[in-house]
Amino acid sequence: MSTLVPPAPTTDATDTPDPRFDDLGLPAALERAVADLGFVTPSAIQAQAIPALLAGRDIVGVAQTGTGKTAAFGLPLLASVDAGTAGVQAVVLTPTRELAMQVADAISSFATHLTGLGVVAVYGGSPFLPQQRALARGAQVVVGTPGRVLDHLDRGTLVMDQVRYLVLDEADEMLRMGFAEDVDRVLSSTPDRRQVALFSATMPAPIRRVAEQHLHQPVEITVARQSSTVTTVRQTYAVVPHRHKVGALGRVLSVTDADATIVFVRTRGAAEEVGSALVERGISAAHISGDVAQSDREKIVDRLRTGALDVLVATDVAARGLDVERIGLVVNFDVPREAETYVHRIGRTGRAGREGEALSFVTPSEQSRLRSIERTTRVPMEQVQIPSPAEVSGHRVTRLLDRAPGRAELGRLDVYREAIAAHLAAHPGTDPVDLLASVAALAVGDEGPAARTGDDLDDALERARLTPGRTERTVSHDDRPPRERRRSDTHIAGGPPRWRVAVGHRDGLQPGALVGALTGEGGLTGKDVGKIDIFGSFALVDIPGGLTADAVDRLARARVAGRPLRIRMDTGPRPGHGASRPSHGPQRGRS
Ligand code: ADP
Ligand code: MG
């Protein structure tokens, strides 16, 4: 099933505000099911088809995939079926077996609160008997391919005398597959007074003829190809060499005002890699891909919805149909090859009338792909720059200062006032604002312009800007094998200061043992030790107050879980430091 392209302008354009599912006149049991599925705003085709079908009209709907057609016909279909009476009352024809199964599943999910309602999928290439049994049990809704539906009809295992609702889904596809005659026969085998809904992405003459011959004064609904999201979401791009994408992403996420962000990546591996890299940087992130079990995916999406999670890294498949209002930013970590994929991706934001932004990372050599997307969406993308370390720090300090009044209310500031007074007395002539500025810089982890950040992100960004025609490889001077190259992607400059120890849960590291070493050998108190994230072969720990050179020396030699700690300031993974990739995701030790 493809993703939903949100409400789109229609040929008979209406300027009325978006309706809600509750306004469409659906029975309460169906409204509840739709709410369970997280649908709030009906798509354009739903908003128009549902009232017409509920009113008993035939319809012809011209709409692309991803516009939400299944609910557009499935909900009124269920409204017209009597779950208390056995026997086939509604038939949906689909071109393929996969679609038949998908549509049957979707209709079943809409029918969860209708007791006694049976949905059966019938398709070729699979034994008759189970389908026949399901039909014999009195299923009221049949979804199937035309050939198999006719087979059942001919065998007498499917009786269509009571059918009052017929749907032709993807009619043009059925015709292309040579089902024209079969479709005709099914239509002719149903009672004259049944209602018909015909959906097609295109309207060639043969489909018009079917409509003229079998439908009764149909309402025509056309949903334009281009979704309105394409025009309401601010679309931007930034030129970023491949190996610096994670670094750039970290900065973007540090300064965004969006409540929640989706980062789209192409592969499952990339989802895990980028997700873990963000977690390593202290960002509230998780990833979903085809590898993540459906139930886990749902839990993660729920956390995103409730605000327990801010960043979701996802593959296209895993994020299908995702509808979370909080998403204010979509980042395309890679530019999709298909413009349609791009449109689906950016449709995850700007939901329910909110503002949205889409940012696409494009490598210097990929810029032509943007042009082809722009040709499809007919909306130019605006080039933006990745925030500089100074901008990231500026954003952090603003947020820090915003929190200051709240902290003041909590009291116990005397200890700080006294320390500051003592400092000013000891350093006469110090400007208190200068002092506050230095303290703020330390608090946000800004070590100044001379700090060795370990990456050349800004250099690379600068060069990519100046030499847009050059290839990525030339720009990044990266000759290491791809695996190592990916590792160093995970470095982000300007993050909060964290410390890395070379012991992880593969070594059986427990948070308590690490705290023990830090307090024992390092001379810290328990309160000096902040959040600990334990990965496969290493762990990261927040020590907001920092460590003295002496303490680092002692700790570097200290052993935990039988292994030397090798503590160092975390500057991100570097080649040659071994496999430091999180193997099982972090274990939250303390926070
Ligand atoms: P189509 O048949 O037009 O290709 P589908 O009916 O398969 O589209 O719907 C595409 C996706 O959009 C599905 O995952 C579906 O659950 C989701 N969806 C449909 N309607 C809505 C809605 N109103 N709000 C949110 N998601 C929706
Ligand atoms: Mg469909």
mmCIF file of N, CA and C in Angstrom, residues 86 288 434 528:
data_model
loop_
_atom_site.group_PDB
_atom_site.id
_atom_site.type_symbol
_atom_site.label_atom_id
_atom_site.label_comp_id
_atom_site.label_asym_id
_atom_site.label_seq_id
_atom_site.Cartn_x
_atom_site.Cartn_y
_atom_site.Cartn_z
ATOM 1 N N ALA A 86 -26.239 -12.656 7.056
ATOM 2 C CA ALA A 86 -25.159 -13.359 6.377
ATOM 3 C C ALA A 86 -25.349 -13.258 4.866
ATOM 4 N N ILE A 288 13.104 3.441 12.606
ATOM 5 C CA ILE A 288 12.245 2.331 12.200
ATOM 6 C C ILE A 288 12.573 1.950 10.760
ATOM 7 N N ASP A 434 30.699 39.688 30.791
ATOM 8 C CA ASP A 434 31.735 38.841 30.183
ATOM 9 C C ASP A 434 31.835 37.502 30.905
ATOM 10 N N ASP A 528 28.499 14.501 40.341
ATOM 11 C CA ASP A 528 29.238 15.037 39.188
ATOM 12 C C ASP A 528 28.996 14.230 37.928
#
